[in-house]
Coordinates of N, CA and C in Angstrom, one line a residue:
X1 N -1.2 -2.5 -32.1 CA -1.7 -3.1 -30.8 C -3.0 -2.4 -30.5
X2 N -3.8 -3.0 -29.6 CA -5.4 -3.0 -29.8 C -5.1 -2.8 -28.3
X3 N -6.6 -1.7 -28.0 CA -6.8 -1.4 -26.5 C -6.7 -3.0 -25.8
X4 N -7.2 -3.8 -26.2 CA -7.3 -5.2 -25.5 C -5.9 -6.1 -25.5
X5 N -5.0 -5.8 -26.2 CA -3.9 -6.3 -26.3 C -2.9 -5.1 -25.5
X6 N -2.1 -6.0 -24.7 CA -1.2 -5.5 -23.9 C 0.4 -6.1 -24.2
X7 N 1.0 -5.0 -23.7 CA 2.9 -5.9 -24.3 C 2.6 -6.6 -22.7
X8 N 3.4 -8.1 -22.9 CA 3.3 -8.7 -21.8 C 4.9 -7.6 -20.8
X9 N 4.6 -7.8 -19.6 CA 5.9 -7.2 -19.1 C 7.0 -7.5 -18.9
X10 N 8.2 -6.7 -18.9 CA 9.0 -7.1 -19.4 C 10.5 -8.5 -18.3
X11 N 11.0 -9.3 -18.7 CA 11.3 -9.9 -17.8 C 12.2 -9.8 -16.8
X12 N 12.8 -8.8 -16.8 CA 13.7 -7.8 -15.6 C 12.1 -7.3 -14.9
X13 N 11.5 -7.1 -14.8 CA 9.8 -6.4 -14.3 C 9.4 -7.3 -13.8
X14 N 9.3 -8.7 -14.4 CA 8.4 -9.6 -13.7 C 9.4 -10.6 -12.5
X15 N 11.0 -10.1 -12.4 CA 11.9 -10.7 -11.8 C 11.8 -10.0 -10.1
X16 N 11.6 -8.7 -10.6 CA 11.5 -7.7 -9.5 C 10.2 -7.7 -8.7
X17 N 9.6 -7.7 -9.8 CA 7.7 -7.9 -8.7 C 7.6 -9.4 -8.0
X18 N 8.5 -10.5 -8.7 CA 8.9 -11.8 -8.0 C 9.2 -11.6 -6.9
X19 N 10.3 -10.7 -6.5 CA 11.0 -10.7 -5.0 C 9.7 -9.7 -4.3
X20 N 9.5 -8.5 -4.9 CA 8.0 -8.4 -4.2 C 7.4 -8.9 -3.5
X21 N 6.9 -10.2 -4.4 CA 5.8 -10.9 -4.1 C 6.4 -12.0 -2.8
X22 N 7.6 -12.1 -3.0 CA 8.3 -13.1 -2.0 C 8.4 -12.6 -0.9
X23 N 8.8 -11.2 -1.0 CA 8.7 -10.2 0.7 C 7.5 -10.0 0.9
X24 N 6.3 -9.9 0.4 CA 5.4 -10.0 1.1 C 4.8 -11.2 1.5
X25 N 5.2 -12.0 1.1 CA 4.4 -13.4 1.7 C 5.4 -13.4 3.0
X26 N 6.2 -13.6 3.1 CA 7.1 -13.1 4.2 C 6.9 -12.4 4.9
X27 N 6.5 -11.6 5.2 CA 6.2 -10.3 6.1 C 4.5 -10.4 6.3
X28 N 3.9 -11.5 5.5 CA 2.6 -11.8 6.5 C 2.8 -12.7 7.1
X29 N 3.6 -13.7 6.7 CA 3.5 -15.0 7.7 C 4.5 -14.2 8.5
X30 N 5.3 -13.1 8.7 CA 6.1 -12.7 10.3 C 4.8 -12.2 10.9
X31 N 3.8 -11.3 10.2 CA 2.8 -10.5 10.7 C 2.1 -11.8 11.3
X32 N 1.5 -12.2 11.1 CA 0.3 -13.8 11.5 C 0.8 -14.1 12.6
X33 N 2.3 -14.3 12.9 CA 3.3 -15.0 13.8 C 2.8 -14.2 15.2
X34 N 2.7 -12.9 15.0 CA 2.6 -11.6 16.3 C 3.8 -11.3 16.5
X35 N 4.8 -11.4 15.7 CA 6.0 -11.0 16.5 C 6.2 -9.5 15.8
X36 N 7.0 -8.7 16.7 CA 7.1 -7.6 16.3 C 8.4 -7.8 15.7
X37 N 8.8 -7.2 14.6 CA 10.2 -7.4 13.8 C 11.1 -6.1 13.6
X38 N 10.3 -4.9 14.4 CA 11.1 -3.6 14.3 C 11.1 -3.1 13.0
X39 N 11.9 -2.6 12.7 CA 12.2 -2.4 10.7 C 12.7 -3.0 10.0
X40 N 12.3 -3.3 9.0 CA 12.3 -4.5 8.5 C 13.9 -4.0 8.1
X41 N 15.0 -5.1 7.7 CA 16.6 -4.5 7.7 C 16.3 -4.8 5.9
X42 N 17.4 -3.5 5.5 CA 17.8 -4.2 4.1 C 19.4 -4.3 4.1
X43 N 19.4 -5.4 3.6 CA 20.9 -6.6 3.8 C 21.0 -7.2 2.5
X44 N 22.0 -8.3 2.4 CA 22.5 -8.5 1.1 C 21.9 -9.8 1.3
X45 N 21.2 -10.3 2.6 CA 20.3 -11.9 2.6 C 19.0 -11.7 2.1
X46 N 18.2 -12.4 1.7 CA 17.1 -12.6 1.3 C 16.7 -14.3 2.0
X47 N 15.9 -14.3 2.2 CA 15.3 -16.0 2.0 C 16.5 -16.8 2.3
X48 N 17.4 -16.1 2.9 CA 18.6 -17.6 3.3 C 19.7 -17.0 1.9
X49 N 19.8 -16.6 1.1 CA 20.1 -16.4 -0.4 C 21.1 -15.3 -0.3
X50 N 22.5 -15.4 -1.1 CA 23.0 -14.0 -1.0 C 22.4 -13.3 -2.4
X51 N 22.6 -12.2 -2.6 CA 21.9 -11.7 -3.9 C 22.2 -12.4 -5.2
X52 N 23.2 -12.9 -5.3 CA 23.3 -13.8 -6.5 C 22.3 -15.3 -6.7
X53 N 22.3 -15.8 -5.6 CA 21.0 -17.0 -5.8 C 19.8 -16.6 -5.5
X54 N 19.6 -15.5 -5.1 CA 18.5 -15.1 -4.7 C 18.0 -14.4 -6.3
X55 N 19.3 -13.8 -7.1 CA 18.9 -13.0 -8.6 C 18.0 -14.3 -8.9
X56 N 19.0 -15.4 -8.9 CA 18.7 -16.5 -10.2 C 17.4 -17.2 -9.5
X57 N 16.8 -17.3 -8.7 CA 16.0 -17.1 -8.2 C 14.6 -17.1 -8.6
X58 N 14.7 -15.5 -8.5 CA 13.4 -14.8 -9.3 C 13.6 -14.8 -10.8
X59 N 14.7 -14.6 -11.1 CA 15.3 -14.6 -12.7 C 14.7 -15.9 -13.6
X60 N 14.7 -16.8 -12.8 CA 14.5 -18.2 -13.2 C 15.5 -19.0 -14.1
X61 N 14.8 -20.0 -14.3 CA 15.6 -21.2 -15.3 C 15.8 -20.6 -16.9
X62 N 14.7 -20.3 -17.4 CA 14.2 -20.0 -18.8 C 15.5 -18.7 -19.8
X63 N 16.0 -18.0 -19.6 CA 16.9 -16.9 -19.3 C 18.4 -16.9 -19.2
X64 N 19.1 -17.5 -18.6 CA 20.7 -17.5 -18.3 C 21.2 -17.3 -16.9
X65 N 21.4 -16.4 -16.7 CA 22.1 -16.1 -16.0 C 21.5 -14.6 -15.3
X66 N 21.4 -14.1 -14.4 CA 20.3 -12.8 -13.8 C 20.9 -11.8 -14.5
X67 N 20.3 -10.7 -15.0 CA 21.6 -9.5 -15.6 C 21.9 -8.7 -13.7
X68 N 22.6 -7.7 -14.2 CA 23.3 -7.3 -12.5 C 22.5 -6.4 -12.1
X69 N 21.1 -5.7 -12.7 CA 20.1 -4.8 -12.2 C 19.6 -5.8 -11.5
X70 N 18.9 -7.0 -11.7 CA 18.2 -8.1 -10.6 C 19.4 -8.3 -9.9
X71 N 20.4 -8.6 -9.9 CA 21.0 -8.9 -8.7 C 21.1 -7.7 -7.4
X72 N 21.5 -6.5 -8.3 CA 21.6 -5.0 -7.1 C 20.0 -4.9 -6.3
X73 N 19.1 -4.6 -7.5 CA 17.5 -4.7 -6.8 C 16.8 -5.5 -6.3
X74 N 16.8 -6.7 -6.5 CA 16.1 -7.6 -6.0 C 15.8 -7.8 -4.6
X75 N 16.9 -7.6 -3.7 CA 17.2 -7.3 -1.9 C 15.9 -6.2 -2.0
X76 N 16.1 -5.6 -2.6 CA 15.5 -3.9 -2.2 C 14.0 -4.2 -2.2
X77 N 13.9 -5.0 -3.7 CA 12.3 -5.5 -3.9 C 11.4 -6.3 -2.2
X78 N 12.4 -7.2 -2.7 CA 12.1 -7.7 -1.3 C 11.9 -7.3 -0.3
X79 N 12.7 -6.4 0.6 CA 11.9 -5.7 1.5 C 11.3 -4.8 1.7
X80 N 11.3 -4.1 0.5 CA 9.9 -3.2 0.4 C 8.6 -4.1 0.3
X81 N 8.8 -5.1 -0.2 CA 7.4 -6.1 -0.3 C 7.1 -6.5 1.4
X82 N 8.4 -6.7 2.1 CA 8.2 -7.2 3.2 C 8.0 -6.0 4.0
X83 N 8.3 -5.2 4.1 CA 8.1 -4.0 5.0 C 6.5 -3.8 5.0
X84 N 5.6 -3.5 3.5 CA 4.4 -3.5 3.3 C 3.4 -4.2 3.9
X85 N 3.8 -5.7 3.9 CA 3.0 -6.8 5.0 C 3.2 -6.2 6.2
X86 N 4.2 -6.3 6.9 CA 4.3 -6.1 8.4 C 3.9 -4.5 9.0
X87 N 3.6 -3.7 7.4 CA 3.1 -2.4 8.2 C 1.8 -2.1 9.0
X88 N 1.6 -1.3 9.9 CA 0.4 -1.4 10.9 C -0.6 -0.6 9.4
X89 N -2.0 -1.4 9.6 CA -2.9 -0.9 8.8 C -3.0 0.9 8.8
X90 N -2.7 1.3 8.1 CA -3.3 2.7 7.8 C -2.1 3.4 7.6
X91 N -0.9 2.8 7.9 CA 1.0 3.2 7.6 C 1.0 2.7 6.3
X92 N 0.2 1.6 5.5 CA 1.0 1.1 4.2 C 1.4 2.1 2.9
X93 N 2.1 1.6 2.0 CA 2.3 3.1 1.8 C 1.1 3.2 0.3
X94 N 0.3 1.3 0.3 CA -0.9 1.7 -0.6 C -1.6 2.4 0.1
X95 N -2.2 2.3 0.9 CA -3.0 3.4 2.2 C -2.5 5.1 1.9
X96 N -1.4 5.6 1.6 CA -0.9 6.6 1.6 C -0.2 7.0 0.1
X97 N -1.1 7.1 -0.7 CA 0.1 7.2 -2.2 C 0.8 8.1 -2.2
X98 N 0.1 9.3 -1.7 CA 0.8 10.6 -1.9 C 2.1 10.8 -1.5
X99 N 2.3 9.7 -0.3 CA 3.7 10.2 0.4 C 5.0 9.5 -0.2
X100 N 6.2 10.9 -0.2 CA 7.2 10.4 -0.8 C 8.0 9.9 -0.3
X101 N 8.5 8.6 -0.9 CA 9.6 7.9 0.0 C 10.5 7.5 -1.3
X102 N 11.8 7.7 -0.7 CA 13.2 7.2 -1.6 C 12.6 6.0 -2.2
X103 N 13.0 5.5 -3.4 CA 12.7 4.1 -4.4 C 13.5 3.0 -3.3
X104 N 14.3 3.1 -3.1 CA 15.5 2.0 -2.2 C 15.1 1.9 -1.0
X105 N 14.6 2.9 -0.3 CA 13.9 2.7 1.1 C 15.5 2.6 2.2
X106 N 16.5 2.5 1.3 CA 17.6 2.8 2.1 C 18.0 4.2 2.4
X107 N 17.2 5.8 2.4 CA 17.7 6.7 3.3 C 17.1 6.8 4.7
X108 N 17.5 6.5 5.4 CA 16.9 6.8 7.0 C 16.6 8.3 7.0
X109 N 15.9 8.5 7.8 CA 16.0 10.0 8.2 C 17.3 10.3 9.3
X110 N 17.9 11.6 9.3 CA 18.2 11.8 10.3 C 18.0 11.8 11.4
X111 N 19.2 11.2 12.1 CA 19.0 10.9 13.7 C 18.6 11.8 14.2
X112 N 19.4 13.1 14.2 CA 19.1 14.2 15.0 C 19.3 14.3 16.8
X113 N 19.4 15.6 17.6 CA 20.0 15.4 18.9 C 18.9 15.4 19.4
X114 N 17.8 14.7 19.3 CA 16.7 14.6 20.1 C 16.0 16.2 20.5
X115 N 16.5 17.2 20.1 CA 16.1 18.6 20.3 C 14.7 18.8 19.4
X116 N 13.2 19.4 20.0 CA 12.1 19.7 19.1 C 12.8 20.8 18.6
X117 N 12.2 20.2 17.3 CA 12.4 21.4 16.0 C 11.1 22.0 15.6
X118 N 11.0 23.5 14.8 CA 9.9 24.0 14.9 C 9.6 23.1 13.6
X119 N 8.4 23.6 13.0 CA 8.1 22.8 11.6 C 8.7 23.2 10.8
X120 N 9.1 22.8 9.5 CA 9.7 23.2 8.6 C 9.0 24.6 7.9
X121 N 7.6 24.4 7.5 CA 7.4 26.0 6.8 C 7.7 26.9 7.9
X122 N 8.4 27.1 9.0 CA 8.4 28.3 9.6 C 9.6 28.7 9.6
X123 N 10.9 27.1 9.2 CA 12.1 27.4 9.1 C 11.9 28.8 8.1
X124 N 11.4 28.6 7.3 CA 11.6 29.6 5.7 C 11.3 30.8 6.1
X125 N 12.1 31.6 5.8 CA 11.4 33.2 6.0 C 10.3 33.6 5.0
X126 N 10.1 34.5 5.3 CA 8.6 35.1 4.8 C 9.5 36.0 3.0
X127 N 8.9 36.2 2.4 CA 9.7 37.1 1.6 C 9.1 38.5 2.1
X128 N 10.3 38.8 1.5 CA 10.4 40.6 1.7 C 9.5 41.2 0.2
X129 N 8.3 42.3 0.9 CA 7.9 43.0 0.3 C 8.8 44.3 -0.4
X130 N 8.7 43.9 -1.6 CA 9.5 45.0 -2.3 C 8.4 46.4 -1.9
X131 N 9.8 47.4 -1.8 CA 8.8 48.9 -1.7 C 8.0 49.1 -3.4
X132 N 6.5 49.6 -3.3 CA 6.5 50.7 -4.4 C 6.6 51.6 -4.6

């Protein structure tokens, strides 16, 4: 294979960047709308779709039947695609590569009892200077 030749990608890859592409079209037309949508929810609906029509879906015609990785991920694709539209300019997380966020986008942070916490490097103690 030649610098100019590429493996096309693979079709579990192009099923998932589908629902991507679907949640973001989605989450600009909510964005365009003005409506504020809070956070975006991840649920087992898509597009009206439970995850099984929603697999076959993006899966397409060409293929069978979705394997059960596009069925579990696809939801997830999707609203990470959609969450990305509706984010306020300078929150996206292309805007921000460095920061790490779970793949699933399903761990919340903790709630916590509303009490300020100091910052975390100060939680840590200092180390102890060994004597010489």
């Amino acid at each position: 294979m030649t610098v100019h030749q590429q493996e096309p990608p693979s079709r579990y890859r192009f099923a998932l960047e589908t629902a991507r592409a679907l949640g973001r079209a989605d989450g600009r037309l909510e964005a365009g709308l003005g409506v504020d949508p809070g956070p975006a929810p991840v649920g087992p609906w898509c597009r009206g779709l439970d995850p099984e029509r929603f697999a076959a879906l993006v899966w397409g015609t060409a293929g069978g039947d979705a394997p059960a990785g596009v069925v579990l991920n696809a939801s997830l694709w999707y609203a990470q695609g959609f969450r990305e539209a509706v984010a306020p300019a300078g929150t996206r997380q292309e805007d921000h590569p460095a920061v790490a966020r779970h793949p699933s986008g399903s761990c919340p942070p903790p709630a916590g009892d509303g009490r300020s916490r100091a910052p975390a490097w100060r939680a840590v103690p200092r180390p102890r200077s060994e004597p010489t």
